[in-house]
mmCIF file with all atom_site columns, C-alpha atoms in Angstrom:
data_model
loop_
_atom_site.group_PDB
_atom_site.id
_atom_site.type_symbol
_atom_site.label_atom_id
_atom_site.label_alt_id
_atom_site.label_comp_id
_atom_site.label_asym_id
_atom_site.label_entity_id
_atom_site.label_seq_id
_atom_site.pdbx_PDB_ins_code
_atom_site.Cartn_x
_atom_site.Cartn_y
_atom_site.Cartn_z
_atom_site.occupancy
_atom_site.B_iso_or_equiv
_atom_site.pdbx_formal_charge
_atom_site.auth_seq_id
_atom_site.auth_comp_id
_atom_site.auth_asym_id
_atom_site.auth_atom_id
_atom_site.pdbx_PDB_model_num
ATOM 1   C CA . UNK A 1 1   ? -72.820  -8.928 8.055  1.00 0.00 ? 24  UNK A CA 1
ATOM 2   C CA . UNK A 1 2   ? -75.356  -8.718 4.951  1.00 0.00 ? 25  UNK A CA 1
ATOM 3   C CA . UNK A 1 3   ? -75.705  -5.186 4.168  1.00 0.00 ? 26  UNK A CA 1
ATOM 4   C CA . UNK A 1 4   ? -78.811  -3.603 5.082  1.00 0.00 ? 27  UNK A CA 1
ATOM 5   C CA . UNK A 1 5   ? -81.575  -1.896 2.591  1.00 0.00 ? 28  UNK A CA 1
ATOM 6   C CA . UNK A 1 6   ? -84.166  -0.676 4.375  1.00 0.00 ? 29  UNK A CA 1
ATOM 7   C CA . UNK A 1 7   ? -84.804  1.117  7.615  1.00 0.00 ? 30  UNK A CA 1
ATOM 8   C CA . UNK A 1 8   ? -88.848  0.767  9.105  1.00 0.00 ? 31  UNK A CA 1
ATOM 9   C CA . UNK A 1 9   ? -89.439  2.479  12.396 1.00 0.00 ? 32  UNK A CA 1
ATOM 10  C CA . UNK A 1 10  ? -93.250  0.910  13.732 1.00 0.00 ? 33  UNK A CA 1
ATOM 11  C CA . UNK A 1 11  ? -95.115  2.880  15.907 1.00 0.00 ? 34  UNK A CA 1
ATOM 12  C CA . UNK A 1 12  ? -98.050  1.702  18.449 1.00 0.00 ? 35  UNK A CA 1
ATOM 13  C CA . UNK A 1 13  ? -100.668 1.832  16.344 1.00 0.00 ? 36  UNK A CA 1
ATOM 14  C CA . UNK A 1 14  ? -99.136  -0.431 14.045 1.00 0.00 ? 37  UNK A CA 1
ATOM 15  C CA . UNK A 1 15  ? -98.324  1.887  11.033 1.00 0.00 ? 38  UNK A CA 1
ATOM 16  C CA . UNK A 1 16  ? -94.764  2.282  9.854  1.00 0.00 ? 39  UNK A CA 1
ATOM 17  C CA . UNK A 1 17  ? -92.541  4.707  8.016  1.00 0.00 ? 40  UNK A CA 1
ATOM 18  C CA . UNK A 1 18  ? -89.942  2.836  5.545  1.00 0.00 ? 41  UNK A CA 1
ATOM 19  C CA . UNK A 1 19  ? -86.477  4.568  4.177  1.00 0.00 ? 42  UNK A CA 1
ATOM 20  C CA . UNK A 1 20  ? -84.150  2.917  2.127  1.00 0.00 ? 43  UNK A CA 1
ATOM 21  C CA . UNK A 1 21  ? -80.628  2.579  4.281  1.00 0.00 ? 44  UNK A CA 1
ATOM 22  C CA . UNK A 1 22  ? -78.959  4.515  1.049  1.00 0.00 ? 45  UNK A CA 1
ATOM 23  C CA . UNK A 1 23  ? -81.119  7.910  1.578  1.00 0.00 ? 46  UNK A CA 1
ATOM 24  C CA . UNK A 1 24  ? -79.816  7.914  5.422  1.00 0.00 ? 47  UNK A CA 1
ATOM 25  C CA . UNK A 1 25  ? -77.059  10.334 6.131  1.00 0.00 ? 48  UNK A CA 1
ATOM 26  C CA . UNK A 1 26  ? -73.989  8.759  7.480  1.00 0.00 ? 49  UNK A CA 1
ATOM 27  C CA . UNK A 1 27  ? -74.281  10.345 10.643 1.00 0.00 ? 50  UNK A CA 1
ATOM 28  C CA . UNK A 1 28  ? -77.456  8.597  11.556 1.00 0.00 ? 51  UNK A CA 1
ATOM 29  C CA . UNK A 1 29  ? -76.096  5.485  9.859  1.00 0.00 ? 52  UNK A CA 1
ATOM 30  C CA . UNK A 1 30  ? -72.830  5.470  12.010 1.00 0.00 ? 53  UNK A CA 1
ATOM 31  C CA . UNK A 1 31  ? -75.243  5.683  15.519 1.00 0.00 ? 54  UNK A CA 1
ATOM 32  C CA . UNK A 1 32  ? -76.987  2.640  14.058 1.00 0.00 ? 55  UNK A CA 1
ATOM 33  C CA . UNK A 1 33  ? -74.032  0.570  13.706 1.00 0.00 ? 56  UNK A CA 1
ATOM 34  C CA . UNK A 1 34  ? -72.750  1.596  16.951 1.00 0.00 ? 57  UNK A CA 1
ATOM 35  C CA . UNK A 1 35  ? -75.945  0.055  18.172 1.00 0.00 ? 58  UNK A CA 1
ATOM 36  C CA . UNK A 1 36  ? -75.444  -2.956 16.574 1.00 0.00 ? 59  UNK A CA 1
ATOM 37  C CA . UNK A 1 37  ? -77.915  -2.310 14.526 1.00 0.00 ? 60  UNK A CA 1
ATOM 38  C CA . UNK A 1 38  ? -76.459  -2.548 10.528 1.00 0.00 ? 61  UNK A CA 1
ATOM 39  C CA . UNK A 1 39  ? -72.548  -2.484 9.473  1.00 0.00 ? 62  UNK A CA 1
ATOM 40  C CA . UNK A 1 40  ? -70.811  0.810  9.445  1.00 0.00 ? 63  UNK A CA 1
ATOM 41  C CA . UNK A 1 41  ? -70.992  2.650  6.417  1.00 0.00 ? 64  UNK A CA 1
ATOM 42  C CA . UNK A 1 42  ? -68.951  2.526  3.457  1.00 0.00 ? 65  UNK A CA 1
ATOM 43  C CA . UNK A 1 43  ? -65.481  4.208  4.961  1.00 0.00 ? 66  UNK A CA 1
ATOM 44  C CA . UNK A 1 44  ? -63.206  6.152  2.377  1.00 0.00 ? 67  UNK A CA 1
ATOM 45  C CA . UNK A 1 45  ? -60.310  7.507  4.482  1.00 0.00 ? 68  UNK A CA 1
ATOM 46  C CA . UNK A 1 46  ? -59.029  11.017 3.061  1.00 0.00 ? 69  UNK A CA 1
ATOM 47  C CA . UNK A 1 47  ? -55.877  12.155 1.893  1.00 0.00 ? 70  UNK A CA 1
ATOM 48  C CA . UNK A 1 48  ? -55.364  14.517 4.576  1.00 0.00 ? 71  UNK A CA 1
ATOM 49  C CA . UNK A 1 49  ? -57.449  15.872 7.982  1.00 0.00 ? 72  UNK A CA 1
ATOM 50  C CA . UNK A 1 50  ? -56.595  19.254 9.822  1.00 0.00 ? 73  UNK A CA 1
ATOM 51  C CA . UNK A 1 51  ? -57.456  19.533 13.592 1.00 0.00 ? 74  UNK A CA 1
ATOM 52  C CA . UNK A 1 52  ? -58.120  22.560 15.192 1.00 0.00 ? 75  UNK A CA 1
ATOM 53  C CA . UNK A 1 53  ? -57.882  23.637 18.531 1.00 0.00 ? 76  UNK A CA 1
ATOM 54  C CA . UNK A 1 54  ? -58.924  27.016 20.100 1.00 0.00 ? 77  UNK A CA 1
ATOM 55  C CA . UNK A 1 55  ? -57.384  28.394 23.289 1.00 0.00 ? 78  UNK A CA 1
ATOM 56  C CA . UNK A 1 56  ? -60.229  26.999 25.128 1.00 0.00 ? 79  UNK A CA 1
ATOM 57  C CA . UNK A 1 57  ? -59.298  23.897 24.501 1.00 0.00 ? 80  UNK A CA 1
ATOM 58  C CA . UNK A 1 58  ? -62.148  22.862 21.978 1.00 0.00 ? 81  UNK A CA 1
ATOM 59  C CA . UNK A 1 59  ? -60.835  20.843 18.888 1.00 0.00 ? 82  UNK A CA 1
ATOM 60  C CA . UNK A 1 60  ? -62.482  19.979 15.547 1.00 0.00 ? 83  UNK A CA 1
ATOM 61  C CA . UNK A 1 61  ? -61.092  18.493 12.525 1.00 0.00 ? 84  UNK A CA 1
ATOM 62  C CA . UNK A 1 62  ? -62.057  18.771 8.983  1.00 0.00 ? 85  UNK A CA 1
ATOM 63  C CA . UNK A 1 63  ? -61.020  16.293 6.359  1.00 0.00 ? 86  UNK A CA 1
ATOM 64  C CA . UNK A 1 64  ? -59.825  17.594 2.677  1.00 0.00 ? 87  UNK A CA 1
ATOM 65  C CA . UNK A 1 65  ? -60.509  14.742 -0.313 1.00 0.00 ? 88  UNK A CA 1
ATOM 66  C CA . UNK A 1 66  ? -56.823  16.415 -2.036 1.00 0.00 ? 89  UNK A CA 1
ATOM 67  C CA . UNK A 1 67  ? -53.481  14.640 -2.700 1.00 0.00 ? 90  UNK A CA 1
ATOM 68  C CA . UNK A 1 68  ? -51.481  18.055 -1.735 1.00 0.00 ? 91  UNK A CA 1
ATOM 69  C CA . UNK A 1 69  ? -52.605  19.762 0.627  1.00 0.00 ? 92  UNK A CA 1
ATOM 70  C CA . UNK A 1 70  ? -50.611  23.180 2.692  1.00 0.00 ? 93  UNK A CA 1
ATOM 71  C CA . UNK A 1 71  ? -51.700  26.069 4.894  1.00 0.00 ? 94  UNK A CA 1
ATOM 72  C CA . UNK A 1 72  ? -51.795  28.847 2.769  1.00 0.00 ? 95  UNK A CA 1
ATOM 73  C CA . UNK A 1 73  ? -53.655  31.531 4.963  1.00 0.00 ? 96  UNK A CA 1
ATOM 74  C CA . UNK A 1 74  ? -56.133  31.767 7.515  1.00 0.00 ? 97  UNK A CA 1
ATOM 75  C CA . UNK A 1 75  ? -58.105  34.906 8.591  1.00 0.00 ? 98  UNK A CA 1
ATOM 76  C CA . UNK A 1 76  ? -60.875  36.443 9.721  1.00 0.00 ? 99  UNK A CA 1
ATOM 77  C CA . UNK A 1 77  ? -63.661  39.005 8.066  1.00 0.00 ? 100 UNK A CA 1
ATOM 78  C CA . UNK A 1 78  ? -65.190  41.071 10.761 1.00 0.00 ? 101 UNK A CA 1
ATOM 79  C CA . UNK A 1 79  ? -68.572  42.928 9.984  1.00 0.00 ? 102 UNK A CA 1
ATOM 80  C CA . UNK A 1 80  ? -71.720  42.529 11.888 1.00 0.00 ? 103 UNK A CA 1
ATOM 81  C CA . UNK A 1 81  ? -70.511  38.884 12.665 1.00 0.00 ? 104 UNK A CA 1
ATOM 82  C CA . UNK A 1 82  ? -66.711  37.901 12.751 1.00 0.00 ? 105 UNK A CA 1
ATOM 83  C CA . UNK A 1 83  ? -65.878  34.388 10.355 1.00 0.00 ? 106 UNK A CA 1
ATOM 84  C CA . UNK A 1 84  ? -62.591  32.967 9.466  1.00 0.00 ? 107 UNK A CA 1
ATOM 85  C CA . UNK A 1 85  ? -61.436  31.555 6.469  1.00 0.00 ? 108 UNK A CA 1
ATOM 86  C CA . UNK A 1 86  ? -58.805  28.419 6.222  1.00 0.00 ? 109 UNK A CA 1
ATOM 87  C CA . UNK A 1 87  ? -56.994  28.762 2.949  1.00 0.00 ? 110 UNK A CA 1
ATOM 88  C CA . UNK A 1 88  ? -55.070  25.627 1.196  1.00 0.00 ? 111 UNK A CA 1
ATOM 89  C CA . UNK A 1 89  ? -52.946  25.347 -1.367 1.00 0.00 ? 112 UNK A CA 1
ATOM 90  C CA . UNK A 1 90  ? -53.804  22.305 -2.691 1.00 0.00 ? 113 UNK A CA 1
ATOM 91  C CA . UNK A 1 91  ? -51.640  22.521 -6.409 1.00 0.00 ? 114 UNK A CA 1
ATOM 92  C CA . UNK A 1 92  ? -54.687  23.510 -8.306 1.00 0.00 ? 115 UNK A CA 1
ATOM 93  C CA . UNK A 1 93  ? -55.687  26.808 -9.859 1.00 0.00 ? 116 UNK A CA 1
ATOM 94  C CA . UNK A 1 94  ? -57.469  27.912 -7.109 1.00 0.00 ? 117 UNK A CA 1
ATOM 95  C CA . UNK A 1 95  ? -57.010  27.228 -3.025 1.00 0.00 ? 118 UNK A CA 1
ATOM 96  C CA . UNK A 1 96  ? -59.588  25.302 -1.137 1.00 0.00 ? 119 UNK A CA 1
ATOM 97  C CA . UNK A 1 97  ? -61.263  27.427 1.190  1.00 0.00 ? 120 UNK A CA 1
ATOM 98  C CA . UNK A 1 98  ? -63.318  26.669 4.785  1.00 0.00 ? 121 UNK A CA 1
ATOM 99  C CA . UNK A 1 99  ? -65.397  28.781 6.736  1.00 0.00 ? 122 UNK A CA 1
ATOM 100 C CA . UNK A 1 100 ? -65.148  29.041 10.341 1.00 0.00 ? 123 UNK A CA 1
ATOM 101 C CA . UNK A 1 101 ? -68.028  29.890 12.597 1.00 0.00 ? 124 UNK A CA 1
ATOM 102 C CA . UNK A 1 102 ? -66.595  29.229 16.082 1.00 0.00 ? 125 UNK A CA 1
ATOM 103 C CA . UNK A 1 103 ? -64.792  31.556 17.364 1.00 0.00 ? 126 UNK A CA 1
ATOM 104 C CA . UNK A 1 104 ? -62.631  32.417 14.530 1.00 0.00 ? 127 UNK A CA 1
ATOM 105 C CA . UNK A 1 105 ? -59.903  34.833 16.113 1.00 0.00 ? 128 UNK A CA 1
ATOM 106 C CA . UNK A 1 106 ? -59.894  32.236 19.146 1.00 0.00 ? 129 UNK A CA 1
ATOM 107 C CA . UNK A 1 107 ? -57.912  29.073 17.316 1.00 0.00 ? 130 UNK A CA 1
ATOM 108 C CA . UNK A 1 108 ? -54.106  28.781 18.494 1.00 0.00 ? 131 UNK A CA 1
ATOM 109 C CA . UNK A 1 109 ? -53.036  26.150 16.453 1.00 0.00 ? 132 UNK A CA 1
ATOM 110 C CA . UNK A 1 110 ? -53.999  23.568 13.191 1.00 0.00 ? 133 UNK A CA 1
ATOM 111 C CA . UNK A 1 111 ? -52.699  19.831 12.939 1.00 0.00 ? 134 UNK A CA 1
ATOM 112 C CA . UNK A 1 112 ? -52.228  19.087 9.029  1.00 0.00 ? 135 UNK A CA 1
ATOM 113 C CA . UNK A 1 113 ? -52.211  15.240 9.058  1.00 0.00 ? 136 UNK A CA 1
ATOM 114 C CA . UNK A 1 114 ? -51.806  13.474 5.495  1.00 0.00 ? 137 UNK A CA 1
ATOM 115 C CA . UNK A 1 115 ? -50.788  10.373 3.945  1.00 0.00 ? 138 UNK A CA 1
ATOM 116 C CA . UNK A 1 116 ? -46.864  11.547 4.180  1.00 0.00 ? 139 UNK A CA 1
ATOM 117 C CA . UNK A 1 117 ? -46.319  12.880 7.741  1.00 0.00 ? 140 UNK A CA 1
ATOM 118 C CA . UNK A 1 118 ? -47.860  15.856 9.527  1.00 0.00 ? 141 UNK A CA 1
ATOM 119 C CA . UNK A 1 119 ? -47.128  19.562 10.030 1.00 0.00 ? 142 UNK A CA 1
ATOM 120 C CA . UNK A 1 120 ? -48.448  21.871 12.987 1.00 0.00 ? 143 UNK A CA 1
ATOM 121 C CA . UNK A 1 121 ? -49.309  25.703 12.431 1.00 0.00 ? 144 UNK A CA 1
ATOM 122 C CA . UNK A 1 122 ? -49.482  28.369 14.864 1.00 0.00 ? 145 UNK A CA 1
ATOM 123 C CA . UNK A 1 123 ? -52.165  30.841 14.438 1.00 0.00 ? 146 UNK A CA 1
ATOM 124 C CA . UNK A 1 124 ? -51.134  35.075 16.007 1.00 0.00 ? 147 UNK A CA 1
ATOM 125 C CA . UNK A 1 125 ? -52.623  38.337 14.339 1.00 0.00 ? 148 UNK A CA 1
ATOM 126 C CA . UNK A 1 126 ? -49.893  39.285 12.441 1.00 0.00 ? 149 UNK A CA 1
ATOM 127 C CA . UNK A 1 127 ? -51.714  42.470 11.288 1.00 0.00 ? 150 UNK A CA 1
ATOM 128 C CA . UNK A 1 128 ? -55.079  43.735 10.932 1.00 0.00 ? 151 UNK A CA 1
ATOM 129 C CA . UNK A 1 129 ? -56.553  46.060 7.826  1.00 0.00 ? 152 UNK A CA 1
ATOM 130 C CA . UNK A 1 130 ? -59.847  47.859 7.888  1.00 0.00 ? 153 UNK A CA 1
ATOM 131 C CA . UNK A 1 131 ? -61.801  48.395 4.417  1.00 0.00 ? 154 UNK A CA 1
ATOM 132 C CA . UNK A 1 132 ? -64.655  50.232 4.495  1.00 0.00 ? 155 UNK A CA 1
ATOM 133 C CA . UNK A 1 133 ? -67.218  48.339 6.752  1.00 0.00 ? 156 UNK A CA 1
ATOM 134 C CA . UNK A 1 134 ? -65.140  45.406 7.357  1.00 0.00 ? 157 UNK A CA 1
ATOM 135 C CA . UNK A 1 135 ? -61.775  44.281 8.946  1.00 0.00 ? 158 UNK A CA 1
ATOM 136 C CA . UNK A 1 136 ? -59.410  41.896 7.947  1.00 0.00 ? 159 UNK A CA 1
ATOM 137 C CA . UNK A 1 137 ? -57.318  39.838 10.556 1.00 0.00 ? 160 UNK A CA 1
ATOM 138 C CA . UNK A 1 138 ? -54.364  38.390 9.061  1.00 0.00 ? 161 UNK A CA 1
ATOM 139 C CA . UNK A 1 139 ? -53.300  35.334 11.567 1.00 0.00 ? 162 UNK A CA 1
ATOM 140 C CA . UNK A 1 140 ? -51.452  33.305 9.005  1.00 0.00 ? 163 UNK A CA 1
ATOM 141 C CA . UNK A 1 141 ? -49.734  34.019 5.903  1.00 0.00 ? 164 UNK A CA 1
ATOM 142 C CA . UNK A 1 142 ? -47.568  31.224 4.186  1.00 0.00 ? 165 UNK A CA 1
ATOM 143 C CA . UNK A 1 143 ? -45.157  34.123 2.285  1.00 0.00 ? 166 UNK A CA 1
ATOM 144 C CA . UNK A 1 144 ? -43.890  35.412 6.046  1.00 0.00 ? 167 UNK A CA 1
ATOM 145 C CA . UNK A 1 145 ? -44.370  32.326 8.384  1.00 0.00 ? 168 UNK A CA 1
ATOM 146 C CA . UNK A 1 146 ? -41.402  30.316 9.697  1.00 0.00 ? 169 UNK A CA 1
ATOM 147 C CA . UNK A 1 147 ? -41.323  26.698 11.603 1.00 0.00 ? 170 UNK A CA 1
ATOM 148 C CA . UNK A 1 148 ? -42.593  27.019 15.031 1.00 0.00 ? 171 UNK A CA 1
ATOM 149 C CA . UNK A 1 149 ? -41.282  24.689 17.710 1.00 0.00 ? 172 UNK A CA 1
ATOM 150 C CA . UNK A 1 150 ? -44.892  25.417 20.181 1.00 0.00 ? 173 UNK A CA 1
ATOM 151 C CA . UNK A 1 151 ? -46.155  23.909 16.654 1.00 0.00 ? 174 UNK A CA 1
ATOM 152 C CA . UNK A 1 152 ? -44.279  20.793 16.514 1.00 0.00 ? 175 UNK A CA 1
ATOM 153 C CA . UNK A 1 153 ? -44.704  20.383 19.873 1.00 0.00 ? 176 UNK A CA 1
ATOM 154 C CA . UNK A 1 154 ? -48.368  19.527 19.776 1.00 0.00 ? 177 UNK A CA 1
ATOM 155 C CA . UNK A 1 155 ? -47.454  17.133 16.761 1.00 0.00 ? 178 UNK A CA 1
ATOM 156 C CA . UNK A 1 156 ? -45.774  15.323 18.972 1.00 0.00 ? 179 UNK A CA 1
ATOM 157 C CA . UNK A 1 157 ? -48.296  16.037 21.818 1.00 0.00 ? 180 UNK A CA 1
ATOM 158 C CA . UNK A 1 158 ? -51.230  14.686 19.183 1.00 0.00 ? 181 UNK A CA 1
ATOM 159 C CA . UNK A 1 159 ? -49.045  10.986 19.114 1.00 0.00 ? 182 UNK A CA 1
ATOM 160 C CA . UNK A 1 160 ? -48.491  10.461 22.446 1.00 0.00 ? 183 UNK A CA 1
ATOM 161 C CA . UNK A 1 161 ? -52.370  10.800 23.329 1.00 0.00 ? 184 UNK A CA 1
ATOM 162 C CA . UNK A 1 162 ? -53.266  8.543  20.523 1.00 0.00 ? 185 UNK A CA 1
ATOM 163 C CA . UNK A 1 163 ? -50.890  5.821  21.299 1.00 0.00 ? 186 UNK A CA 1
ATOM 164 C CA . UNK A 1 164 ? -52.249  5.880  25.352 1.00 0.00 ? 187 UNK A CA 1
ATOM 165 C CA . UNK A 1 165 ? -55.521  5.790  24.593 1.00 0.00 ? 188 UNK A CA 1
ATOM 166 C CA . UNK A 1 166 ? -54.358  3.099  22.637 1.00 0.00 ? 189 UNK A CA 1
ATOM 167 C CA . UNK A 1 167 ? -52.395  1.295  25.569 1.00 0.00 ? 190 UNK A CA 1
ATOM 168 C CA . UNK A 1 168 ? -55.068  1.468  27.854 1.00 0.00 ? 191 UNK A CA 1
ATOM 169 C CA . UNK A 1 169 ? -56.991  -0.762 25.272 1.00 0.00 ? 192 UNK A CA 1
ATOM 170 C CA . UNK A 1 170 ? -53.970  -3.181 24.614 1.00 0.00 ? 193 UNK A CA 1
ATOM 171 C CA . UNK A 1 171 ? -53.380  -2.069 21.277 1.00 0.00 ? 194 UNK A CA 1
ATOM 172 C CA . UNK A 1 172 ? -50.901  -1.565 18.919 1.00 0.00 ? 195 UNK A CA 1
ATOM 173 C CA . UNK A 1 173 ? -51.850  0.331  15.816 1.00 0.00 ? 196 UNK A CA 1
ATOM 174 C CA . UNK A 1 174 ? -51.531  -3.126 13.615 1.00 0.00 ? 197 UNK A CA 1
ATOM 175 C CA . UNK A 1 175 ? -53.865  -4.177 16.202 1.00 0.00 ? 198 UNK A CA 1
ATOM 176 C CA . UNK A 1 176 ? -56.111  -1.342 15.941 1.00 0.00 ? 199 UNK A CA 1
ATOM 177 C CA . UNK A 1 177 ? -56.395  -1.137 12.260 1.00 0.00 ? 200 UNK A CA 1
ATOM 178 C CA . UNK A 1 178 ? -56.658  -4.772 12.074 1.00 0.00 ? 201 UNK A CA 1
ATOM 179 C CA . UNK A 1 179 ? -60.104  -4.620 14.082 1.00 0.00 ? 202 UNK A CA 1
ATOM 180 C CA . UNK A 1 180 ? -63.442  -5.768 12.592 1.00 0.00 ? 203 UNK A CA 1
ATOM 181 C CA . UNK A 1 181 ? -65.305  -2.417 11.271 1.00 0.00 ? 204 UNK A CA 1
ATOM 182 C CA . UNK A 1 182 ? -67.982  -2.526 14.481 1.00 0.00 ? 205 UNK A CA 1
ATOM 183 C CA . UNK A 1 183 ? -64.506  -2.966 16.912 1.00 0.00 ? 206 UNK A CA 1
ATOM 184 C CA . UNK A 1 184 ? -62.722  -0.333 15.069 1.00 0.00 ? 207 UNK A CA 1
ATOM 185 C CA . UNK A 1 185 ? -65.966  1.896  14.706 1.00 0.00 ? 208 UNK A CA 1
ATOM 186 C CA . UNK A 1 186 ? -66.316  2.029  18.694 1.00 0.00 ? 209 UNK A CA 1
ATOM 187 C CA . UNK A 1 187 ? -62.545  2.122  19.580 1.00 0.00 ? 210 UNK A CA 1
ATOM 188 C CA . UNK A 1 188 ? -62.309  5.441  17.402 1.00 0.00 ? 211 UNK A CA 1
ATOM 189 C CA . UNK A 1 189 ? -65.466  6.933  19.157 1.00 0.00 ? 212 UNK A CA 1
ATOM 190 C CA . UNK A 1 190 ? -64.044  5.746  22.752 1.00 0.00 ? 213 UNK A CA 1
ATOM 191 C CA . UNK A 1 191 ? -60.600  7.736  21.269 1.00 0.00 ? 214 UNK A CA 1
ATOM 192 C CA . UNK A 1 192 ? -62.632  10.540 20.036 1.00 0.00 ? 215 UNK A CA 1
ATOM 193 C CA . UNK A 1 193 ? -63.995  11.307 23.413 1.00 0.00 ? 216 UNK A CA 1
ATOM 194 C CA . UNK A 1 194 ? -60.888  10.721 25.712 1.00 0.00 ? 217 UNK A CA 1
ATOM 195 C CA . UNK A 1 195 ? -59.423  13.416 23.315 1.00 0.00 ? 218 UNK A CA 1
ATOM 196 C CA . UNK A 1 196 ? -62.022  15.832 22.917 1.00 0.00 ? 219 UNK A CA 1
ATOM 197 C CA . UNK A 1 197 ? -62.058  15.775 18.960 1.00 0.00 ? 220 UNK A CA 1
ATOM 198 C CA . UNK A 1 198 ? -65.283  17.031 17.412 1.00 0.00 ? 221 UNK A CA 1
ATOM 199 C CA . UNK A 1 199 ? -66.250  17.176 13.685 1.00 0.00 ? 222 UNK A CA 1
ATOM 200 C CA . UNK A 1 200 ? -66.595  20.351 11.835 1.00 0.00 ? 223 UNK A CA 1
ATOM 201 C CA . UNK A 1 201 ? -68.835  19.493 9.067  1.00 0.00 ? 224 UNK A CA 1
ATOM 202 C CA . UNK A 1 202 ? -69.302  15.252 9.658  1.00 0.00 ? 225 UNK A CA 1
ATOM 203 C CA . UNK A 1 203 ? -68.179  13.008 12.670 1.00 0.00 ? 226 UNK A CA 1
ATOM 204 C CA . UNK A 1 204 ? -66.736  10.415 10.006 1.00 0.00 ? 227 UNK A CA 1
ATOM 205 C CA . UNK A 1 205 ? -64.234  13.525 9.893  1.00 0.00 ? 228 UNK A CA 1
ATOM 206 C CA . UNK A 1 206 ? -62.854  12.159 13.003 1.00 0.00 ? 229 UNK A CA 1
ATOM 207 C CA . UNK A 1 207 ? -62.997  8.576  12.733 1.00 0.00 ? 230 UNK A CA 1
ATOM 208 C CA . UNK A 1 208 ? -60.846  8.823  9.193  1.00 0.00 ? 231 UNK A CA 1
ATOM 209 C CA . UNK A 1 209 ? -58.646  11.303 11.456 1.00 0.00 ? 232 UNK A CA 1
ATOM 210 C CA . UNK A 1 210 ? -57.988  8.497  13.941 1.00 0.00 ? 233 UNK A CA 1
ATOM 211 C CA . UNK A 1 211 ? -57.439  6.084  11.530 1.00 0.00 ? 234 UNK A CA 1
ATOM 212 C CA . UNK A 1 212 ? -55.050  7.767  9.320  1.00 0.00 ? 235 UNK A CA 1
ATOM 213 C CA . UNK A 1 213 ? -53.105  9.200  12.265 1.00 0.00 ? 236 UNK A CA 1
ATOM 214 C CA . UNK A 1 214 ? -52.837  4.811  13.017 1.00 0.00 ? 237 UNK A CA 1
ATOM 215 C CA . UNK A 1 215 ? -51.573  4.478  10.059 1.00 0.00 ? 238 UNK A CA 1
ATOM 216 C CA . UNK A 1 216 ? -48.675  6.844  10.446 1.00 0.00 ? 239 UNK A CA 1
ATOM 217 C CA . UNK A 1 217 ? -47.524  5.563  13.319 1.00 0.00 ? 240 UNK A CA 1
ATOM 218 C CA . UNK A 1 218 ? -47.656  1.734  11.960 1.00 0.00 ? 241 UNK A CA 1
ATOM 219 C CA . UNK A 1 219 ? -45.760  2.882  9.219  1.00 0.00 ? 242 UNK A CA 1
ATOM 220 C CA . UNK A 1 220 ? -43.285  5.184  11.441 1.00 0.00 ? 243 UNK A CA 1
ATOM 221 C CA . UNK A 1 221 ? -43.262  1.797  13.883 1.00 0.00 ? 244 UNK A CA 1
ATOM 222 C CA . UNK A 1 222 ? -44.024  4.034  16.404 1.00 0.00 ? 245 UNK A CA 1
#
């Protein structure tokens, strides 16, 4: 498909607004090409994702644009409002820091996926310090945490969704990844649903999520 340059919307009157396809965020532009509408945008898969989930059962993921990537800490500031931060080491000077809104004491586990394998973290106040007007819950710290099987065991977990959803379809990952980009585009957003995965920031978040978990498993020949 030709890509597109300009989006006009036409109202009743007969007067039109024009954008050019370039200014639209990708968002929007994804909904368009799930229409039908245009191509999907341009697609850049990450180096690695991290999915959340909260003991509620709500899950986002967040994609990081590094080649290393490792849990270094996660915790929470509490003041008027309570909001996490999620620490990596990521083998520069400084670590890459997200804020979390949602929540923040309320997420039992992260899913580090990357180009190399995956890793599973368990989040549990390990301690909690109070400085002046604020207080500081500690519910990971890379110098005292240890391999946790309940961890690994949603790895696993993770997999074993993916590649149903995938059966259900009649797919194979080569199969999936070999998918035009408006077959692939609606097969991640049918997977996206059936496993509740939300983005944090972008929904592309989850789409490169899908796809680089696929490529894992093609490459494990699982």
């Amino acid at each position: 498909m030709i890509s597109p340059k300009r989006l006009i919307i036409e109202y009743e009157d007969g007067s039109r607004k024009v954008t050019e396809f370039t200014q639209l965020d990708n968002q929007t532009w994804l909904e368009l090409s799930r229409s039908g509408l245009c191509p999907p945008p341009p697609k850049k898969t990450l180096d690695h994702y991290v999915l959340m989930r909260w003991k509620d059962g709500w899950q986002e993921v967040v994609g990081i644009s590094k080649m290393t990537a490792e849990l270094w800490r996660y915790y929470t500031l509490e003041r008027t409002e309570e909001v996490g931060r999620m620490a990596f080491d990521v083998a520069e000077d400084y670590p890459l820091l997200f804020l979390v809104k949602r929540l923040p004491r309320q997420i039992e586990s992260l899913f580090l996926v990357g180009r190399k394998g995956s890793k599973g973290y368990t989040l549990e106040e390990k301690r909690a310090v109070k400085e002046g007007d604020k207080i500081e819950h500690i519910l990971y710290d890379k110098k005292d945490s240890s391999p946790c099987e309940r961890a690994e065991g949603w790895v696993a977990e993770i997999k074993e969704q993916l590649k149903a959803e995938m059966k259900k379809k009649g797919l194979t990952s080569e199969q999936l990844l070999s998918l035009d980009d408006h077959q692939k585009l609606q097969a991640y957003f049918d997977f996206a649903k059936a496993l509740g995965i939300r983005g944090m920031e972008k929904q592309e978040d989850v789409y490169g999520f899908i796809q680089l978990m696929a490529e894992n498993l093609l490459a494990s020949k699982e």
